[in-house]
Tab-separated table of C-alpha atoms in Angstrom:
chain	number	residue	atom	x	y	z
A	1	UNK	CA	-143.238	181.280	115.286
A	2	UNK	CA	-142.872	181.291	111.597
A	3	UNK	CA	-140.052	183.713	111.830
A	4	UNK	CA	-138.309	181.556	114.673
A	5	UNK	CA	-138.453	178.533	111.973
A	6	UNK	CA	-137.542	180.185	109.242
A	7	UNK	CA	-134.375	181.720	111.197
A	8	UNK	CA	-133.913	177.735	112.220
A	9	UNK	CA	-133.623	176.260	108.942
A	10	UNK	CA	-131.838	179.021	107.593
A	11	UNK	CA	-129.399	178.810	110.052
A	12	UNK	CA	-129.200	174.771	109.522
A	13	UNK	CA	-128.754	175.152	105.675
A	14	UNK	CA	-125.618	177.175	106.592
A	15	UNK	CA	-124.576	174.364	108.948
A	16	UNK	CA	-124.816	171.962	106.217
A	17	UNK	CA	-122.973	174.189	104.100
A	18	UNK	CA	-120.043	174.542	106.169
A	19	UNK	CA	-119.634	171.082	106.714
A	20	UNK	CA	-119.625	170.493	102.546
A	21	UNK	CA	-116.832	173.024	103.016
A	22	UNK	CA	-114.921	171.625	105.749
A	23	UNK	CA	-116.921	167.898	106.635
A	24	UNK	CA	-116.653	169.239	110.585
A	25	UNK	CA	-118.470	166.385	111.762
A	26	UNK	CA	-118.190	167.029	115.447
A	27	UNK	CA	-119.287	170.625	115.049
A	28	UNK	CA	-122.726	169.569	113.312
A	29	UNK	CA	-123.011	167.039	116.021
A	30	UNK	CA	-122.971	169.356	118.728
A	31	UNK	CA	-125.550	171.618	116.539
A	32	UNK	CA	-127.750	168.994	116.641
A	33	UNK	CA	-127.195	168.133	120.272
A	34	UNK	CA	-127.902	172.318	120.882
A	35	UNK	CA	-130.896	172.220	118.386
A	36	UNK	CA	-132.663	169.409	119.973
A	37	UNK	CA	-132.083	170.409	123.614
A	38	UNK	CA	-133.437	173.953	123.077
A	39	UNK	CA	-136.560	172.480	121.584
A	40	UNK	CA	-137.042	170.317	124.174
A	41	UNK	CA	-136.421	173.444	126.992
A	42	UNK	CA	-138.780	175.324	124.614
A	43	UNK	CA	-141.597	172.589	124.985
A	44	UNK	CA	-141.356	171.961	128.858
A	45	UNK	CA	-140.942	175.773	129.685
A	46	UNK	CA	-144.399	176.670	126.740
A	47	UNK	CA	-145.969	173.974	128.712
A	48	UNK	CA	-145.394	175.861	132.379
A	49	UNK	CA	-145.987	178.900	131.285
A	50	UNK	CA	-149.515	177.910	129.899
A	51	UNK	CA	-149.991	176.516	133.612
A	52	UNK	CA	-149.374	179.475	135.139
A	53	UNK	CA	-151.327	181.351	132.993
A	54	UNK	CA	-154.206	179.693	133.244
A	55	UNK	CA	-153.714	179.602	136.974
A	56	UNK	CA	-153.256	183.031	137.207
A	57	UNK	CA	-156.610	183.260	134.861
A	58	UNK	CA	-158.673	181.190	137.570
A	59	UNK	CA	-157.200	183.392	140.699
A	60	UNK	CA	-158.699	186.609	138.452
A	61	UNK	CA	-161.936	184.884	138.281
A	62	UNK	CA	-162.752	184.750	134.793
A	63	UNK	CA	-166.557	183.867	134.645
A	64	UNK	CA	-168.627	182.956	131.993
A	65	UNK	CA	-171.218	185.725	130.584
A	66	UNK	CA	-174.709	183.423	129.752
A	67	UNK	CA	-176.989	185.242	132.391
A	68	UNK	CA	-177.553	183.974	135.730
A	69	UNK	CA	-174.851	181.426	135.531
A	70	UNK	CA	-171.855	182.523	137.308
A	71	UNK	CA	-169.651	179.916	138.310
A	72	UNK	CA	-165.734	179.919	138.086
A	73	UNK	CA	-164.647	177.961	135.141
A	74	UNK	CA	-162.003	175.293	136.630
A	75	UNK	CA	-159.602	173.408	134.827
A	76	UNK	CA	-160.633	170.293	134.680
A	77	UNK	CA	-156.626	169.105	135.741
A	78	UNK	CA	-156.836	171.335	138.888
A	79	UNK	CA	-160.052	170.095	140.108
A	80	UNK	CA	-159.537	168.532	144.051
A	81	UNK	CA	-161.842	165.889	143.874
A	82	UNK	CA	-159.657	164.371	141.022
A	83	UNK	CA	-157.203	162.311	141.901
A	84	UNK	CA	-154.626	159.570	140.766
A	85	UNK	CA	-155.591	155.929	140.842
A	86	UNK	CA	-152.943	153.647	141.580
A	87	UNK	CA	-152.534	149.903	142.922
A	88	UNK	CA	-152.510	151.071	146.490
A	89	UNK	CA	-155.681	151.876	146.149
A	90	UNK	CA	-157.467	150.269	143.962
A	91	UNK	CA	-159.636	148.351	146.521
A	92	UNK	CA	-160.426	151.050	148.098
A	93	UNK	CA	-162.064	153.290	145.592
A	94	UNK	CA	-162.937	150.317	143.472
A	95	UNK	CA	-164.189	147.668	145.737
A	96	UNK	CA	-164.380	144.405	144.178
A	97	UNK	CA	-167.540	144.035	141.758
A	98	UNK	CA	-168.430	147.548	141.856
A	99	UNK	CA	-167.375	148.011	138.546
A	100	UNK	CA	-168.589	144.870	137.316
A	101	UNK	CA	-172.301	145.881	138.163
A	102	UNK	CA	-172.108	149.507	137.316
A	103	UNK	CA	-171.404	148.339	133.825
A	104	UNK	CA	-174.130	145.861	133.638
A	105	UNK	CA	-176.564	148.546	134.622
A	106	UNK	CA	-175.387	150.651	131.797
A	107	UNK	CA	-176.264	147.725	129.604
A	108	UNK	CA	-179.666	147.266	130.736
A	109	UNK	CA	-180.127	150.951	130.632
A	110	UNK	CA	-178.720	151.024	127.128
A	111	UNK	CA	-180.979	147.660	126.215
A	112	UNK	CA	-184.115	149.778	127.290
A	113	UNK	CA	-183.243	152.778	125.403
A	114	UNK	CA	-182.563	150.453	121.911
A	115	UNK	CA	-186.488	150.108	122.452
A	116	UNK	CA	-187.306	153.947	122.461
A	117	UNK	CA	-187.590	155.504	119.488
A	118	UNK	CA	-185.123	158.470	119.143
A	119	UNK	CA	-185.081	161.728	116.903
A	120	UNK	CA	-183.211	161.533	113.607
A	121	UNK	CA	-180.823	164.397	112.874
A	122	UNK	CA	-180.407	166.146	109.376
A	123	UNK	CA	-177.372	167.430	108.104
A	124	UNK	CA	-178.234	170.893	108.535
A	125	UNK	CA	-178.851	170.592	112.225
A	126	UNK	CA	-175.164	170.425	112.722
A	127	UNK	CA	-174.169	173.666	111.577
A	128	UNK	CA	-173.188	176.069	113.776
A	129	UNK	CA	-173.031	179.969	113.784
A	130	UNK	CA	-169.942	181.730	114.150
A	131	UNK	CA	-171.994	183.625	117.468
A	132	UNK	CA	-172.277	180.506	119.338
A	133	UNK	CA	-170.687	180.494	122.507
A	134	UNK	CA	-167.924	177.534	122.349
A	135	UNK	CA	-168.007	177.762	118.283
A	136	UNK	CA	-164.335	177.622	116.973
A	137	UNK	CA	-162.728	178.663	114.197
A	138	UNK	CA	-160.526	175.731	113.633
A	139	UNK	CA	-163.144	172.876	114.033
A	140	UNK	CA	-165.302	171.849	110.777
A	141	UNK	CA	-166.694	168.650	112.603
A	142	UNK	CA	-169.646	170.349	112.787
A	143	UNK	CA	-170.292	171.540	109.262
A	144	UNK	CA	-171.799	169.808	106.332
A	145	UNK	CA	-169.204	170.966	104.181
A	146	UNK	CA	-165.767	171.845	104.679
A	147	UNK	CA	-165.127	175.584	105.043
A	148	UNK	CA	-163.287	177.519	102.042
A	149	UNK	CA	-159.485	178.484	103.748
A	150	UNK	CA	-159.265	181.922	104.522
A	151	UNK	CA	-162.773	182.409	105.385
A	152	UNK	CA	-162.478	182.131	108.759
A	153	UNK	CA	-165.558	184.559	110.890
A	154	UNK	CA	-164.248	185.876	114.319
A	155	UNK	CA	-166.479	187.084	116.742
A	156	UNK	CA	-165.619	187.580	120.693
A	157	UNK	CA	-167.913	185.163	122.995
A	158	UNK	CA	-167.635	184.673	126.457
A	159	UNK	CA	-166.035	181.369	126.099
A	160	UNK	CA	-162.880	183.396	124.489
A	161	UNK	CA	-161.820	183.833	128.221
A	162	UNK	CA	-162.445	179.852	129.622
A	163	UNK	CA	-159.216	178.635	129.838
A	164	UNK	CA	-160.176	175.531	129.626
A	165	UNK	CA	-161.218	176.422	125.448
A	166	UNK	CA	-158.283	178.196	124.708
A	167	UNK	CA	-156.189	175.365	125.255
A	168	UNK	CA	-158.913	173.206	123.079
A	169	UNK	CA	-159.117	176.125	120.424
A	170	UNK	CA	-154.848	176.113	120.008
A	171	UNK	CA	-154.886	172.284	119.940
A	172	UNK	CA	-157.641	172.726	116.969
A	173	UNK	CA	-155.184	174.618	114.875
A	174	UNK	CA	-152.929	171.717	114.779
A	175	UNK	CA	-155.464	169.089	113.999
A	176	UNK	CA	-157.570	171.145	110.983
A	177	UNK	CA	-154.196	171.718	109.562
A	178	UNK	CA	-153.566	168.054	109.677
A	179	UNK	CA	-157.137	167.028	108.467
A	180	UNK	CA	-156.729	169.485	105.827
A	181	UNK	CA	-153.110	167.484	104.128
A	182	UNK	CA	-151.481	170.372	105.478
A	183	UNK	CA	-152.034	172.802	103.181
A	184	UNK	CA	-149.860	175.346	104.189
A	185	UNK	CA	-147.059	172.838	104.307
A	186	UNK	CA	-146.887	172.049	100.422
A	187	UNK	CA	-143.953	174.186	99.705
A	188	UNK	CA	-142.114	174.619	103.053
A	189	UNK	CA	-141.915	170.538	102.431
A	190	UNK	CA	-140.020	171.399	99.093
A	191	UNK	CA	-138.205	173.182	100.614
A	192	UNK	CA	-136.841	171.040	102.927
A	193	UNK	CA	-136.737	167.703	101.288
A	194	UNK	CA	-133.177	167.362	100.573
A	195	UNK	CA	-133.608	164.558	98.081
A	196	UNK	CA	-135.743	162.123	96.757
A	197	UNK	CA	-134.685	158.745	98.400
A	198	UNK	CA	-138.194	158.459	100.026
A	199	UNK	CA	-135.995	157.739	103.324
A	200	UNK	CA	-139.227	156.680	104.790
A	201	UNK	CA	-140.357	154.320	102.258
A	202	UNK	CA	-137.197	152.850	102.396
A	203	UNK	CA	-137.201	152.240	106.269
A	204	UNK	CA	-140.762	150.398	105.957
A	205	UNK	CA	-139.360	148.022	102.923
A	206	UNK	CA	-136.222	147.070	105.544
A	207	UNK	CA	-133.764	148.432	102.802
A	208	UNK	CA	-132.590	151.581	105.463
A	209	UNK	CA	-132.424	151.895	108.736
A	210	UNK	CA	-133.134	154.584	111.125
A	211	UNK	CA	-130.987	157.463	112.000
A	212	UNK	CA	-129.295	158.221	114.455
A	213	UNK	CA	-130.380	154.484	116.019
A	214	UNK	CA	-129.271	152.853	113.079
A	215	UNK	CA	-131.706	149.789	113.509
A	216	UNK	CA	-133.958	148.602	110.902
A	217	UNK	CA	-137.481	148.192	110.837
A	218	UNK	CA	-137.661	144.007	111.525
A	219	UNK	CA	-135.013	144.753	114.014
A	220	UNK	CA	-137.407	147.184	116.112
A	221	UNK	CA	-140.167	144.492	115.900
A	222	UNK	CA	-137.871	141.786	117.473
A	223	UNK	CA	-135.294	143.465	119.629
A	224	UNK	CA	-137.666	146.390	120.665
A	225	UNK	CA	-140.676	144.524	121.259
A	226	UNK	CA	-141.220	144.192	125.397
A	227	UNK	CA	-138.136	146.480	125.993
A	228	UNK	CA	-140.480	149.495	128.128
A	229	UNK	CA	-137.396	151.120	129.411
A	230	UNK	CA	-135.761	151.526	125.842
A	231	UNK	CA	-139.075	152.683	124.282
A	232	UNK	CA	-139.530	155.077	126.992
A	233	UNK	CA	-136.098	157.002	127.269
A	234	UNK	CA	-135.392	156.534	123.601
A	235	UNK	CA	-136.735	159.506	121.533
A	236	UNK	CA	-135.879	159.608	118.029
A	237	UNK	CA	-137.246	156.277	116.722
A	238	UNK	CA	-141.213	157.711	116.482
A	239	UNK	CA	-140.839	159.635	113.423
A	240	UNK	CA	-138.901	156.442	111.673
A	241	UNK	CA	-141.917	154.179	112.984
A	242	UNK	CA	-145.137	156.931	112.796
A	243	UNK	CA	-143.933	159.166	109.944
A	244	UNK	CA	-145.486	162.280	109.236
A	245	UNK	CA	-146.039	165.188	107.029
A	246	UNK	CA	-144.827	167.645	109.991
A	247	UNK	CA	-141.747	167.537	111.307
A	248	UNK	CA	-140.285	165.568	115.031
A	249	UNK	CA	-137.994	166.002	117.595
A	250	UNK	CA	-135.557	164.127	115.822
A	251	UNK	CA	-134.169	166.675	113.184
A	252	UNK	CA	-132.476	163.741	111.412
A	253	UNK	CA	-135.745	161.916	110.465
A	254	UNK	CA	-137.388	163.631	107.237
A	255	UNK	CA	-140.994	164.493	106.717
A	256	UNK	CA	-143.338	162.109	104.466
A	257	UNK	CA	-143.670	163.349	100.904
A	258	UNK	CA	-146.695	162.758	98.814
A	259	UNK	CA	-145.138	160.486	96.639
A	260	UNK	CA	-143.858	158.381	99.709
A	261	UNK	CA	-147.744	158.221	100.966
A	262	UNK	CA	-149.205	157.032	97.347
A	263	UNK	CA	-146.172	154.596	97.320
A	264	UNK	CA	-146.580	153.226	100.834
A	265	UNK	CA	-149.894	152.804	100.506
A	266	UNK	CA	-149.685	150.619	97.678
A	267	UNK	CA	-147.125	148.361	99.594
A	268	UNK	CA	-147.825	145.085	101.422
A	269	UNK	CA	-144.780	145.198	102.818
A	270	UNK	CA	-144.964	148.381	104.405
A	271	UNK	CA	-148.511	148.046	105.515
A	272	UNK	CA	-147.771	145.054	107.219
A	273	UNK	CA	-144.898	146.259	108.979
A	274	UNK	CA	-146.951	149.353	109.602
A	275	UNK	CA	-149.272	147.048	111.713
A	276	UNK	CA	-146.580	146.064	113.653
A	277	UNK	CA	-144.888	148.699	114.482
A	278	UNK	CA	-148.568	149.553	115.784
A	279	UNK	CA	-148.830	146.649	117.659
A	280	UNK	CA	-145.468	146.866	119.183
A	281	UNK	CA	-146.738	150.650	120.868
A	282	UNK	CA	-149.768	149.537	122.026
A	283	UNK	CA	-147.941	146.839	124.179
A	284	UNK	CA	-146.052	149.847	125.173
A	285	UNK	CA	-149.049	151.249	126.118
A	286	UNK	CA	-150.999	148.056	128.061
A	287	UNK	CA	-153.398	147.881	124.654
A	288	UNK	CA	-153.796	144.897	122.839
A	289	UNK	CA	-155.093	144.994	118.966
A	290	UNK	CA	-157.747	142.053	119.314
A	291	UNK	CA	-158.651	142.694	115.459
A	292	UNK	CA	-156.363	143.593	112.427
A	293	UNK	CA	-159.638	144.155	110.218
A	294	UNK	CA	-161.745	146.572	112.166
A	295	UNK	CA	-158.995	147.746	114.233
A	296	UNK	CA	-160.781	147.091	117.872
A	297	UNK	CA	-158.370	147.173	121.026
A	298	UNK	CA	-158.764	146.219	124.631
A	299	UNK	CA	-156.562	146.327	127.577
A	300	UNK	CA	-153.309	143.766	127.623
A	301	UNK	CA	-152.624	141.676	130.437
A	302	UNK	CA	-149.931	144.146	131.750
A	303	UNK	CA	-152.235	146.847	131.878
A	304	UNK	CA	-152.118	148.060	135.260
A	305	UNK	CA	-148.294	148.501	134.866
A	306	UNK	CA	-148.953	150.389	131.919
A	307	UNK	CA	-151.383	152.224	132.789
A	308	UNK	CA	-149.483	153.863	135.275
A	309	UNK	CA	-146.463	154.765	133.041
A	310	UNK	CA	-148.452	156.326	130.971
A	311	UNK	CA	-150.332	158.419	133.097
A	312	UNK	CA	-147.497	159.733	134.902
A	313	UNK	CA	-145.091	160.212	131.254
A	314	UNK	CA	-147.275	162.832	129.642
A	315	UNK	CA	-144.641	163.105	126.640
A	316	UNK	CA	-146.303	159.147	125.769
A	317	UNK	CA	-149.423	161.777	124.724
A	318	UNK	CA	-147.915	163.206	121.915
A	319	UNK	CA	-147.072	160.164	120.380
A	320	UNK	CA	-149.707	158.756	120.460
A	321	UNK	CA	-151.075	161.928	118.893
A	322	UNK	CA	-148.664	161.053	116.147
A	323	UNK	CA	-149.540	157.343	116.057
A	324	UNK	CA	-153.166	158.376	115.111
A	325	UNK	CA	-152.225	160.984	112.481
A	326	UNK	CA	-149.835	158.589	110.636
A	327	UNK	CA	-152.719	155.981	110.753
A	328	UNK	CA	-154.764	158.125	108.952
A	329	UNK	CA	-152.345	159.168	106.600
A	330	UNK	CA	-150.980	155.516	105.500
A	331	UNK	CA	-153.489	153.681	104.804
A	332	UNK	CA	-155.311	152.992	108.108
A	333	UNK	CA	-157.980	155.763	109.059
A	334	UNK	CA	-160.494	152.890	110.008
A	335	UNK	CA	-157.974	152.351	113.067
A	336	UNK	CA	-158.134	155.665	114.520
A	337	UNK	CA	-162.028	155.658	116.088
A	338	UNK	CA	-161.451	152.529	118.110
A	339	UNK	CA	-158.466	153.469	119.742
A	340	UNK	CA	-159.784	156.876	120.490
A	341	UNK	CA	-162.738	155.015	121.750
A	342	UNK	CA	-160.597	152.921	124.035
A	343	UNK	CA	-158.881	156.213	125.435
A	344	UNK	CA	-162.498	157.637	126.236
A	345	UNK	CA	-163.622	154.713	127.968
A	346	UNK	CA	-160.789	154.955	130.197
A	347	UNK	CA	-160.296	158.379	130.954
A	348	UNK	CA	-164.087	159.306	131.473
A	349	UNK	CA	-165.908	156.005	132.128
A	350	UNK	CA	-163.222	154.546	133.930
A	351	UNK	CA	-161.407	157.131	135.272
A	352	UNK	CA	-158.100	155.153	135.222
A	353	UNK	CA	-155.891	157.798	133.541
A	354	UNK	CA	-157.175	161.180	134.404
A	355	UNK	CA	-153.870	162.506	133.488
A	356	UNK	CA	-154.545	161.832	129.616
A	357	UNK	CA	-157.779	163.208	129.297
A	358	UNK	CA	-157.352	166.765	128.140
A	359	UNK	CA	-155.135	164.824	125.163
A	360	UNK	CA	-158.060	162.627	124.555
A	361	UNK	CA	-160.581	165.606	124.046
A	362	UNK	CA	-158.337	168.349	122.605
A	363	UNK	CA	-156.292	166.131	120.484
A	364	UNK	CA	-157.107	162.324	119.794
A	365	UNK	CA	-160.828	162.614	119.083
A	366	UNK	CA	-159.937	165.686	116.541
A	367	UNK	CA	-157.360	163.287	114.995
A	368	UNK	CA	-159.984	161.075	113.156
A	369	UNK	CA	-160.616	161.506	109.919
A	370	UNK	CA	-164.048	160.441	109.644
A	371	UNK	CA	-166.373	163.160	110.300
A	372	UNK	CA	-169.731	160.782	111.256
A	373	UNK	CA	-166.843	158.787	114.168
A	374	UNK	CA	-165.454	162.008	115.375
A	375	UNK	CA	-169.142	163.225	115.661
A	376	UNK	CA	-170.200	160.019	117.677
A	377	UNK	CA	-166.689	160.481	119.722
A	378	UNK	CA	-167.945	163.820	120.635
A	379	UNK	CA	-171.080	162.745	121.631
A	380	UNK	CA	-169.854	159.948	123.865
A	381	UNK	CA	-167.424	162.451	125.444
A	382	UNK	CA	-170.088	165.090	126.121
A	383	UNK	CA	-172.537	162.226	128.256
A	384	UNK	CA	-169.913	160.506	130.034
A	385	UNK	CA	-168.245	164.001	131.056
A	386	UNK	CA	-168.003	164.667	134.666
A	387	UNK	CA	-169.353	168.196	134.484
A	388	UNK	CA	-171.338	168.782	131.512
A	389	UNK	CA	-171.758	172.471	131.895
A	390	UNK	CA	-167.368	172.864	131.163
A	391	UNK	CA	-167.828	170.681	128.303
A	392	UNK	CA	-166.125	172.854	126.193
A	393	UNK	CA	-165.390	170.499	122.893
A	394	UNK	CA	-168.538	170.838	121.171
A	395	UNK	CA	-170.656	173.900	120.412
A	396	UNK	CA	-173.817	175.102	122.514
A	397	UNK	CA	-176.556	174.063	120.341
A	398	UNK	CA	-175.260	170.549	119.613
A	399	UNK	CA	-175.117	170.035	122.943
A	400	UNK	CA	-178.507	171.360	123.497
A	401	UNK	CA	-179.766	169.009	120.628
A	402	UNK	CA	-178.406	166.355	122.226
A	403	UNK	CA	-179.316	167.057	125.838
A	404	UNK	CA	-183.229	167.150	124.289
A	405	UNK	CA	-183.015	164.632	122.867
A	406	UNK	CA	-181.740	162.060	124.619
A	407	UNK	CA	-182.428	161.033	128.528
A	408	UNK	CA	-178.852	162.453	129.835
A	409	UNK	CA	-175.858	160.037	130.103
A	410	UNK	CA	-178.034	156.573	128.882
A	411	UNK	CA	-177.722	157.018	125.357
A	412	UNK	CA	-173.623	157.398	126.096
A	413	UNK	CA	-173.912	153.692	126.711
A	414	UNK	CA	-175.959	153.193	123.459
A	415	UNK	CA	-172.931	154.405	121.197
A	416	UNK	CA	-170.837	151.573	122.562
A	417	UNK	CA	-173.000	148.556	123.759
A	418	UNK	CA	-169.766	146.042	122.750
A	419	UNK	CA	-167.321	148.152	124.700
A	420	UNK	CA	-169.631	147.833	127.924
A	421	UNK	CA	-169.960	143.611	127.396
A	422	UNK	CA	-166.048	143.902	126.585
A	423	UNK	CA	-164.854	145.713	129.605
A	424	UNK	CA	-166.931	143.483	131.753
A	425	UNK	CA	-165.591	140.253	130.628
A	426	UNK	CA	-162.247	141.861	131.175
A	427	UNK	CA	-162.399	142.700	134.609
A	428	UNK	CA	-163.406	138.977	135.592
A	429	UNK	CA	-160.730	137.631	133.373
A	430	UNK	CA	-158.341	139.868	135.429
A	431	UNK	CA	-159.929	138.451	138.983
A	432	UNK	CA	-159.581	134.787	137.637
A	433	UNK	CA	-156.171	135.736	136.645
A	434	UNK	CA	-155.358	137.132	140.163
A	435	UNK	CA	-156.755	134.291	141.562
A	436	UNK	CA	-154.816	131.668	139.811
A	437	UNK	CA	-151.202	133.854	140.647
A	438	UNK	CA	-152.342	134.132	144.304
């Protein structure tokens, strides 16, 4: 892959050279059009081909290798008793103040176990061999310290052959690389940084606007804003609203620079408009941001709508992969956990987009920054997971800790009491609303 980008920009610089020569305009146009449709072919056909591979790996029957235990390890996508919720059904799987009471049991569960006194963890007890079983390389939430780069111990365990970890492992790359500032990026982004306008900067302060949209940041706010067909067929305006230190889809958009981070970080201006370009994809989404200080979301009133746009447009998960990284990275890292708590709730507890859950645990949770959340995100994943014994996003002696801990899924609900409270109140604001419309 290195190779194959290295070929790419090499063969781009030559573009850009030719056009100096000659300004062909046209020609680099249709470059770019041939660039960013063979990315997106390469994306979509990566994606298959990882489907059929790990189908092909189930029809083997790969098994896992801890003794007795010998039961298939299914993908938790391909699963039959998983299924799509949609309007049509919503009374019939949910019947009307099931939900409510199922959550205030969890709260009187969770009320009882506040009582009980619990084991205190020490640092150490969160480190992990290299031998365990689901222990991978590219996860340090689990360590005390971060690990030195290039020190990396490899060692085959039978969880090497769960397809259901592999995928987790490759997504782990991606997000240590990012948690790390991208150190391996430091002078590919010289590279590549063609000047230093601080395009980005720029865009957030309303003195450019995006390319090749050409619409400025107060104009996205205001014209965008609503508009759910625009903002879902419309592709390159992500990396001018969420900009990162990686590079997009949209080859015309340029990668954040260090001095564009310490700058925007020092500007109200761009904060604020930061905010709202945040609020503006979270009524994209069906999410409401019911507190600018702490960052805490609940559903919108359009939710259900929402909800199932995004659960059938799986492309919405990589952006909001992005979302969370640039929150970290300008200024907002205290935003990250309670969206990514939002996602768990309801993807595991609610079950109302089982089509973004793998994203949730592979990506989202491994976007936050703050060790001690992305621990307690972990920990609310692994009790609220259908089937515990696939849990594959933690290692085997955390999760053992944990299971002895603790009396099973209760002390999921003890990590969240508010959540609980808040999603009940919801659901009877949404029968009063029905009410009043019917």
């Amino acid at each position: 892959m290195k190779i194959v980008s290295l070929l790419c920009n090499f063969v781009e610089r030559l573009v850009w050279l030719f056009m100096a020569m000659f300004n062909f305009n046209r020609l680099y146009s249709a470059y770019g059009w041939f660039r960013r449709t063979l990315c997106f072919f390469w994306r979509y056909t990566k994606r298959i081909f990882n489907q059929i591979c790990g189908y092909l790996l189930l029809r083997i029957g790969w098994r896992k290798d801890n003794g007795s235990q010998g039961e298939l390890e299914v993908n938790a996508e391909d699963r039959p008793t998983e299924r799509r919720y949609s309007d049509q059904d919503e009374v019939s799987l949910s019947p009307e103040g099931q939900h409510e009471a199922a959550c205030r049991e969890r709260a009187a569960d969770s009320h009882r176990e506040l009582t009980r006194k619990r084991p205190r963890f020490e640092e150490d007890d969160y480190r992990v061999e290299p031998t365990d079983e689901l222990y991978c390389d590219y996860d340090s939430t689990w360590e005390s310290e971060e690990p030195q780069r290039g020190k990396v111990t490899r060692t085959k365990r039978p969880a090497a052959y769960n397809y259901l970890f592999m995928r987790f492992e490759n997504a782990a790359k991606d997000m240590q690389n990012y948690r790390h500032d991208y150190p391996s990026q430091a002078r590919q982004q010289q590279w590549n940084q063609v000047s230093d306008e601080k395009p980005n900067l720029q865009f957030y302060l309303g003195r450019k606007c995006s390319v090749p949209d050409g619409v400025y940041v107060d104009s996205f706010h205001e014209e965008w804003y609503g508009q759910y067909n625009r903002l879902e067929s419309v592709h390159s305006y992500i990396q001018w609203l969420f900009p990162l230190q990686e590079p997009g889809m949209n080859y015309e958009a340029t990668t954040l620079t260090k001095e564009e981070i310490t700058e925007f970080c020092q500007s109200d201006t761009a904060k604020t408009n930061l905010v709202k370009s945040y609020k503006l994809m979270l009524d994209f989404y069906g999410i409401e941001l019911c507190d600018e200080k702490t960052g805490e979301v609940k559903r919108a009133s359009n939710w259900r709508e929402r909800f199932n746009n995004l659960n059938s447009r799986l492309h919405n998960n990589l952006r909001i992969t992005r979302i969370l990284k640039c929150l970290g990275t300008l200024g907002y890292r205290h935003y990250q956990a309670p969206l990514v708590r939002f996602f768990l709730d309801e993807t595991l507890v609610n079950g109302r987009l089982p089509d973004v859950k793998l994203s949730v645990l592979n990506y989202f949770v491994f976007a936050v920054l703050d060790k001690r959340e992305r621990r307690n995100l972990v920990k609310f994943a692994y009790f609220n997971y259908d089937r515990e014994e696939e849990f594959v996003w933690c290692p085997k002696k955390i999760q053992m800790i944990w299971s002895q801990g603790m009396e099973g899924r209760k002390e999921a609900c003890e990590l969240d009491l508010n959540r609980v409270s808040q999603y009940s109140e919801d659901e009877s604001q949404d029968e009063e609303n029905e009410a009043e419309t019917t």
